[in-house]
mmCIF file of C-alpha atoms and ligand atoms in Angstrom:
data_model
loop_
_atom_site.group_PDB
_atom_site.id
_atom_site.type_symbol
_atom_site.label_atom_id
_atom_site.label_comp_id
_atom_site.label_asym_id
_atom_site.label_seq_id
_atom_site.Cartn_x
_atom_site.Cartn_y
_atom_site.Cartn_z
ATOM 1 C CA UNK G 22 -9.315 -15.678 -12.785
ATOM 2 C CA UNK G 23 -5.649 -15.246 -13.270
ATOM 3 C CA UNK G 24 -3.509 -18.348 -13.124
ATOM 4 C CA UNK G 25 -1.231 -16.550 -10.195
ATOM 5 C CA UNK G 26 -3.995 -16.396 -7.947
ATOM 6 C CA UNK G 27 -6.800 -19.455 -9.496
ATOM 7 C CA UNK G 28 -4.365 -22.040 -6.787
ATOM 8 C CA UNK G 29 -5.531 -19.468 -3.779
ATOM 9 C CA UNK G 30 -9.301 -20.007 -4.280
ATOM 10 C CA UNK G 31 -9.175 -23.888 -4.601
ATOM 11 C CA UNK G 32 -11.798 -24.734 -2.423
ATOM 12 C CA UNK G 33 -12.891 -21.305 -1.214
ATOM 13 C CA UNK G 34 -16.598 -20.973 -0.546
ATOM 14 C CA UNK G 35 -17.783 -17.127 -1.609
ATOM 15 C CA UNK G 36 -20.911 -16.279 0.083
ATOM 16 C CA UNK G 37 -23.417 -13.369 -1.138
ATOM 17 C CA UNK G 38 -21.218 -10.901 1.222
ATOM 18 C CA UNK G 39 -17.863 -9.245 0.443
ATOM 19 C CA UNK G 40 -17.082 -9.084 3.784
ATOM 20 C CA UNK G 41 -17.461 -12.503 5.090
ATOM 21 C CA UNK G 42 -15.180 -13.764 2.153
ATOM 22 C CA UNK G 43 -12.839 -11.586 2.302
ATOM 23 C CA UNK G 44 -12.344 -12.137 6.314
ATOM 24 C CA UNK G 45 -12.431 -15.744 5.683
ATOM 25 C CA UNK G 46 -10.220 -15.552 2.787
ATOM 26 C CA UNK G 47 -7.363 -13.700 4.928
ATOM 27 C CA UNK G 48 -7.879 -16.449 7.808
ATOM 28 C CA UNK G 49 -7.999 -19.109 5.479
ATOM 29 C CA UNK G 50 -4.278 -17.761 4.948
ATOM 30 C CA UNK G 51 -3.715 -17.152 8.321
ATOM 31 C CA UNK G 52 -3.758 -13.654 8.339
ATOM 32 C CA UNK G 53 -5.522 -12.805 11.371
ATOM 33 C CA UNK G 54 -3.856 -9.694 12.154
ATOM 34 C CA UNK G 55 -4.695 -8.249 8.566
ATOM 35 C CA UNK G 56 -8.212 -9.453 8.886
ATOM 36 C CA UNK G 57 -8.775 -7.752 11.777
ATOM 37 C CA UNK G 58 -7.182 -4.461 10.290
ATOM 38 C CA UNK G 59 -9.040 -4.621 7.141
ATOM 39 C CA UNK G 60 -12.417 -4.433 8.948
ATOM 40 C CA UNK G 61 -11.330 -1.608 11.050
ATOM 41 C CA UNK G 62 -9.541 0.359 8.160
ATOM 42 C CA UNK G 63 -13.676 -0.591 6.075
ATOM 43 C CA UNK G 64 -15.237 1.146 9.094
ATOM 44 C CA UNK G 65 -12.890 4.572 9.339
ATOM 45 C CA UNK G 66 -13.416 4.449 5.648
ATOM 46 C CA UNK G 67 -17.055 4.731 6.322
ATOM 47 C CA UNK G 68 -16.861 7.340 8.897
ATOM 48 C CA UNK G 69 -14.214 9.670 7.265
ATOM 49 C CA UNK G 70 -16.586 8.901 3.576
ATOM 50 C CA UNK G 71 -19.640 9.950 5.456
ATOM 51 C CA UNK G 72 -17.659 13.097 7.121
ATOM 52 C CA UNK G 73 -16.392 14.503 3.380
ATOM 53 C CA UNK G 74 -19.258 13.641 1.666
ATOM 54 C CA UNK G 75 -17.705 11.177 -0.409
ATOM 55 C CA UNK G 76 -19.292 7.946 -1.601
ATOM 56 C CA UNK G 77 -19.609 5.725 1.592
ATOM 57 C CA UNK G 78 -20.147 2.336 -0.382
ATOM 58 C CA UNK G 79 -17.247 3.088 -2.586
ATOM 59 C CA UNK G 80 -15.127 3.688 0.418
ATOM 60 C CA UNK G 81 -16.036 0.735 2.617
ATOM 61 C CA UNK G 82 -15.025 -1.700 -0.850
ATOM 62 C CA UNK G 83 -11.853 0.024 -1.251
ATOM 63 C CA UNK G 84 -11.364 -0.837 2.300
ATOM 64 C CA UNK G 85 -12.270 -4.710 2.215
ATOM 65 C CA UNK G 86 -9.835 -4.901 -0.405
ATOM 66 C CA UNK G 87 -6.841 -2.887 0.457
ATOM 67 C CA UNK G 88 -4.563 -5.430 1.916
ATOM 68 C CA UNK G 89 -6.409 -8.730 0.110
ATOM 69 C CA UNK G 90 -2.863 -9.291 -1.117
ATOM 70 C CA UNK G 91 -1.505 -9.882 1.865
ATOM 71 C CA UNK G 92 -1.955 -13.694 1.670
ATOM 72 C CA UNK G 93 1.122 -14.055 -0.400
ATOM 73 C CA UNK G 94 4.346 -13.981 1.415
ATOM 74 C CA UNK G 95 6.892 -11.028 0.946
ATOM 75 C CA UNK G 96 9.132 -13.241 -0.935
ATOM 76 C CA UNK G 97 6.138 -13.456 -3.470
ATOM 77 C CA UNK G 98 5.641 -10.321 -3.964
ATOM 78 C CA UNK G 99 8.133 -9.036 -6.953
ATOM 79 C CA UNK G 100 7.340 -12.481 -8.447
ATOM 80 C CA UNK G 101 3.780 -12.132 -8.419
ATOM 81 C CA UNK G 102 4.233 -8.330 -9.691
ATOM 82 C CA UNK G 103 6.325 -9.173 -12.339
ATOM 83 C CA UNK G 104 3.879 -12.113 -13.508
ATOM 84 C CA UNK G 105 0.877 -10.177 -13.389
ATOM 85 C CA UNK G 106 2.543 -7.401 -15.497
ATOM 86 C CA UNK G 107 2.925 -4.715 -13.100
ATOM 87 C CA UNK G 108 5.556 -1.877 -13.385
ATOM 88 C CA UNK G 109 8.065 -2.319 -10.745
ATOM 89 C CA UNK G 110 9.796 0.700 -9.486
ATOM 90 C CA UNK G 111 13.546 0.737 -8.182
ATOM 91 C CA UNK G 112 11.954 1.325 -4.725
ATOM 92 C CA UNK G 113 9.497 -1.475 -4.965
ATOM 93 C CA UNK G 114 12.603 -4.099 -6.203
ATOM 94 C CA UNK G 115 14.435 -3.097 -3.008
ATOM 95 C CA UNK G 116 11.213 -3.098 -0.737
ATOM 96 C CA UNK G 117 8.811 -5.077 -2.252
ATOM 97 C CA UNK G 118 6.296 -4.961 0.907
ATOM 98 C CA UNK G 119 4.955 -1.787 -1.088
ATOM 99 C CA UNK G 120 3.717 -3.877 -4.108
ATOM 100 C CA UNK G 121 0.812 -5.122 -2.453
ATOM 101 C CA UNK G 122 -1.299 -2.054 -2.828
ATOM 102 C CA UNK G 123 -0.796 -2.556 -6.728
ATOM 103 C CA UNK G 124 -1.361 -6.375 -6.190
ATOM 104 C CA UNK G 125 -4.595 -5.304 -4.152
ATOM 105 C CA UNK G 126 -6.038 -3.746 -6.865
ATOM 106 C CA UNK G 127 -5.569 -6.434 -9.700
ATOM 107 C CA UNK G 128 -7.408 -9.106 -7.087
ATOM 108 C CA UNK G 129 -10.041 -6.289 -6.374
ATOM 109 C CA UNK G 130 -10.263 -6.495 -10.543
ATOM 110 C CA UNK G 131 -9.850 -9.785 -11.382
ATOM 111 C CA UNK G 132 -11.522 -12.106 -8.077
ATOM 112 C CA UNK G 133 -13.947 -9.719 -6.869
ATOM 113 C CA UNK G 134 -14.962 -7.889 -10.348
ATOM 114 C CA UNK G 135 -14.280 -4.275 -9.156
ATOM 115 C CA UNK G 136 -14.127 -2.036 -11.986
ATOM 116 C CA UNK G 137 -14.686 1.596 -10.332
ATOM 117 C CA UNK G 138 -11.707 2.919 -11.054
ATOM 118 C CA UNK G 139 -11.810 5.004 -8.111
ATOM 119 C CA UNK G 140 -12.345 1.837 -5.579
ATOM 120 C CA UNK G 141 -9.224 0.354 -7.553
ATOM 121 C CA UNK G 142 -7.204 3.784 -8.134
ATOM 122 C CA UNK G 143 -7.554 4.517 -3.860
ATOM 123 C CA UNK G 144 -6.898 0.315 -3.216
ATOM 124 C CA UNK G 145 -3.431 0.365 -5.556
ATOM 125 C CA UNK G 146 -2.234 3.884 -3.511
ATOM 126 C CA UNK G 147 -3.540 3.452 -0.010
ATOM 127 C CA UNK G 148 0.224 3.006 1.143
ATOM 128 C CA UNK G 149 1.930 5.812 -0.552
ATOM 129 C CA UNK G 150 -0.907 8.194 -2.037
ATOM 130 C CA UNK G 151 0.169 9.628 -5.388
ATOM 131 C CA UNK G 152 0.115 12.469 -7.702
ATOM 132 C CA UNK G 153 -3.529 14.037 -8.496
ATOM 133 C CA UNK G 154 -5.139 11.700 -6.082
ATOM 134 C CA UNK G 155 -8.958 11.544 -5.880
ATOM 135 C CA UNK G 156 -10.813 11.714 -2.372
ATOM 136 C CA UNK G 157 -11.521 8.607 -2.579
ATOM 137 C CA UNK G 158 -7.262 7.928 -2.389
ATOM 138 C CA UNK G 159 -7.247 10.292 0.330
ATOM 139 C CA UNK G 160 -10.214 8.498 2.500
ATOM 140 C CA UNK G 161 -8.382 5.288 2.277
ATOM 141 C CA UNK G 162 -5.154 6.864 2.833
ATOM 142 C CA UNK G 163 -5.681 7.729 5.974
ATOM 143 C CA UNK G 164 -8.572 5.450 7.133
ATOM 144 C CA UNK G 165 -5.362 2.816 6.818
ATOM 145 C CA UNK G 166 -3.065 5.099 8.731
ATOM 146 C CA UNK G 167 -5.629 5.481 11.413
ATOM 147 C CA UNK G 168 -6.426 2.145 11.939
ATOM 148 C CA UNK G 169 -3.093 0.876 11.664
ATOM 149 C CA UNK G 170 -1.868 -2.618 11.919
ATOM 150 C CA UNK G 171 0.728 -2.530 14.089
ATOM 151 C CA UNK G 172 0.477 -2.501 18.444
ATOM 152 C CA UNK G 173 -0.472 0.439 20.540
ATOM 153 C CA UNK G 174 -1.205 3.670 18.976
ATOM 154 C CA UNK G 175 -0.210 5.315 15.808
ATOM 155 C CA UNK G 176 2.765 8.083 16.925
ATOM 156 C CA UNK G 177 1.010 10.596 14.407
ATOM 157 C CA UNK G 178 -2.256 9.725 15.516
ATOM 158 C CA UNK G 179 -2.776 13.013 16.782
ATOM 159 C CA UNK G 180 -1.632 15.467 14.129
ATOM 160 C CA UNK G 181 -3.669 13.088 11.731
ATOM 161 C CA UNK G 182 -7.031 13.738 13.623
ATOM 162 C CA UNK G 183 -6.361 17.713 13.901
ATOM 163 C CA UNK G 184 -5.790 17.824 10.104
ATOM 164 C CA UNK G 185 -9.006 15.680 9.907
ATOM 165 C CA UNK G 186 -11.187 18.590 11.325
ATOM 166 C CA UNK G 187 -10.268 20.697 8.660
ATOM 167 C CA UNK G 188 -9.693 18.355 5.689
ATOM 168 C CA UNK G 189 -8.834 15.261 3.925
ATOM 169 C CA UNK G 190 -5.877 16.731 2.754
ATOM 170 C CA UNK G 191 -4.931 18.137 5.647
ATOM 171 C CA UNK G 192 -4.657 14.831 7.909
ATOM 172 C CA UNK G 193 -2.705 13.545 4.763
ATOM 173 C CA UNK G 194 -0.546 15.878 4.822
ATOM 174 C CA UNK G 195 0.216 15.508 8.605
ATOM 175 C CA UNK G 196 1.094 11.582 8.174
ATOM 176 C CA UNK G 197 3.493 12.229 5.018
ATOM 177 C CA UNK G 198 4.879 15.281 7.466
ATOM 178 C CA UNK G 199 5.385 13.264 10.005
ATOM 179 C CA UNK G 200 6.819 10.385 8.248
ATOM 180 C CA UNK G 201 9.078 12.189 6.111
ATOM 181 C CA UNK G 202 10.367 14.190 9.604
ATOM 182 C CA UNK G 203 11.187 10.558 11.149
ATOM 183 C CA UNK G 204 13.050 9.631 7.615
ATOM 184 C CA UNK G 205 15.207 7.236 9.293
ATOM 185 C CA UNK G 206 12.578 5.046 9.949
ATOM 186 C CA UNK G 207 12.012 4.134 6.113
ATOM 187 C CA UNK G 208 13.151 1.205 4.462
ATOM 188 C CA UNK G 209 12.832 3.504 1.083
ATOM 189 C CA UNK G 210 10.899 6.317 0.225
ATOM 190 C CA UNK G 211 8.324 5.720 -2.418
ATOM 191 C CA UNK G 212 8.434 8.541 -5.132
ATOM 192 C CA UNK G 213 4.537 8.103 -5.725
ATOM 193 C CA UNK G 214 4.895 9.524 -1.751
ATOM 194 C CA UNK G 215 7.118 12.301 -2.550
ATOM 195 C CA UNK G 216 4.639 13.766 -5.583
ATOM 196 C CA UNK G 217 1.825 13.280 -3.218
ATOM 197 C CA UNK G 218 3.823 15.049 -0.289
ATOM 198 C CA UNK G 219 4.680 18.188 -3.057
ATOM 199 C CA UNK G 220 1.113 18.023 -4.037
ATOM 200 C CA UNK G 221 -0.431 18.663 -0.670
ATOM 201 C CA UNK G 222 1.731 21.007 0.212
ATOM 202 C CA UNK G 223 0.833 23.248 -2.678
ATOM 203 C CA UNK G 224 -2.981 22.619 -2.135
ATOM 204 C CA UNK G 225 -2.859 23.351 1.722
ATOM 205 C CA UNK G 226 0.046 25.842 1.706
HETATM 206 FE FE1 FE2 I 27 -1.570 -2.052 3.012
HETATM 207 FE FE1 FE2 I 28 -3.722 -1.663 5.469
#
């Protein structure tokens, strides 16, 4: 295990069951909220998976795993990134909330041994989506919009689950519509959203 993350699992009893430890890994770090998010954001994975006939299993993991990062405080974030190697984008330095998808994906790696590089590929974009994403990004994409972690419901919710009866790129595109239409909101916008955005639009338009 990497040295950045070795002092979080002092201690920490795994089980036989990814999704025991990783709820009582997030409320060992009092992340009650996220824990509670995660297993909703597993389940839609499962149900949109099952939908688009796209591999159920792999969905659910990328969905356990998603926000795993989350135990390390925003402060922690660039730090951790930098340690662990990552490529920090201007965006990222200025909002560093975003680097936990990429910080998701090296604990999915390193902790929990996840080498489909689909599981890791949709874990490391589930906030942003990117450029030539897989269905797999998509499923978690929007699984995690969905089932989002904030109160009361999603503002897009409904746009999201009329592009859902037609496709997974469809409801995508509806979010990143939707969010890029209420601009003002946004702390930054990711570029990695942008290319996705451009991409959709050429698929579905
Ligand atoms: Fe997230
Ligand atoms: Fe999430």
């Amino acid at each position: 295990m990497k040295d950045v993350f070795s002092p979080l699992f002092i201690g920490f009893k795994f089980t036989n069951y990814i999704n025991d430890d990783v709820d009582n890994f997030l409320k060992l770090y009092n992340r009650k909220i996220v824990a509670e998010h995660t297993k909703a954001v597993a389940n839609e994975c499962k149900i949109i998976a099952e939908k688009f006939g796209v591999d159920v299993q792999k969905a659910e993991l990328a969905g356990l795993l998603h926000d795993i990062s989350a135990v390390f405080s925003f402060d922690e974030r660039l730090n951790i990134s930098n340690n662990l190697g990552l490529e920090v984008l201007n965006e990222e330095k200025e909002f560093p909330l975003i680097l936990h998808q990429k910080i998701s994906a090296v604990m999915a790696q390193d902790i929990w041994n996840i080498n489909d590089e689909h599981v890791l590929s949709a874990i490391g974009c589930h906030t942003t989506l990117q450029r030539n994403y897989s269905e797999l990004d998509l499923v978690l994409f929007i699984a995690d919009k969905i089932k989002w972690d904030q109160k009361g419901i999603p503002p897009y919710i409904e746009q999201v689950e009329e592009g859902l009866k037609i496709s997974l790129e469809h409801a995508a595109y509806a979010y990143i519509k939707y969010i890029m239409e209420n601009k003002e909101n946004l702390k930054v916008i990711h570029p990695w959203l942008t290319e996705a955005y451009e991409d959709l639009n050429f698929k579905i338009n």
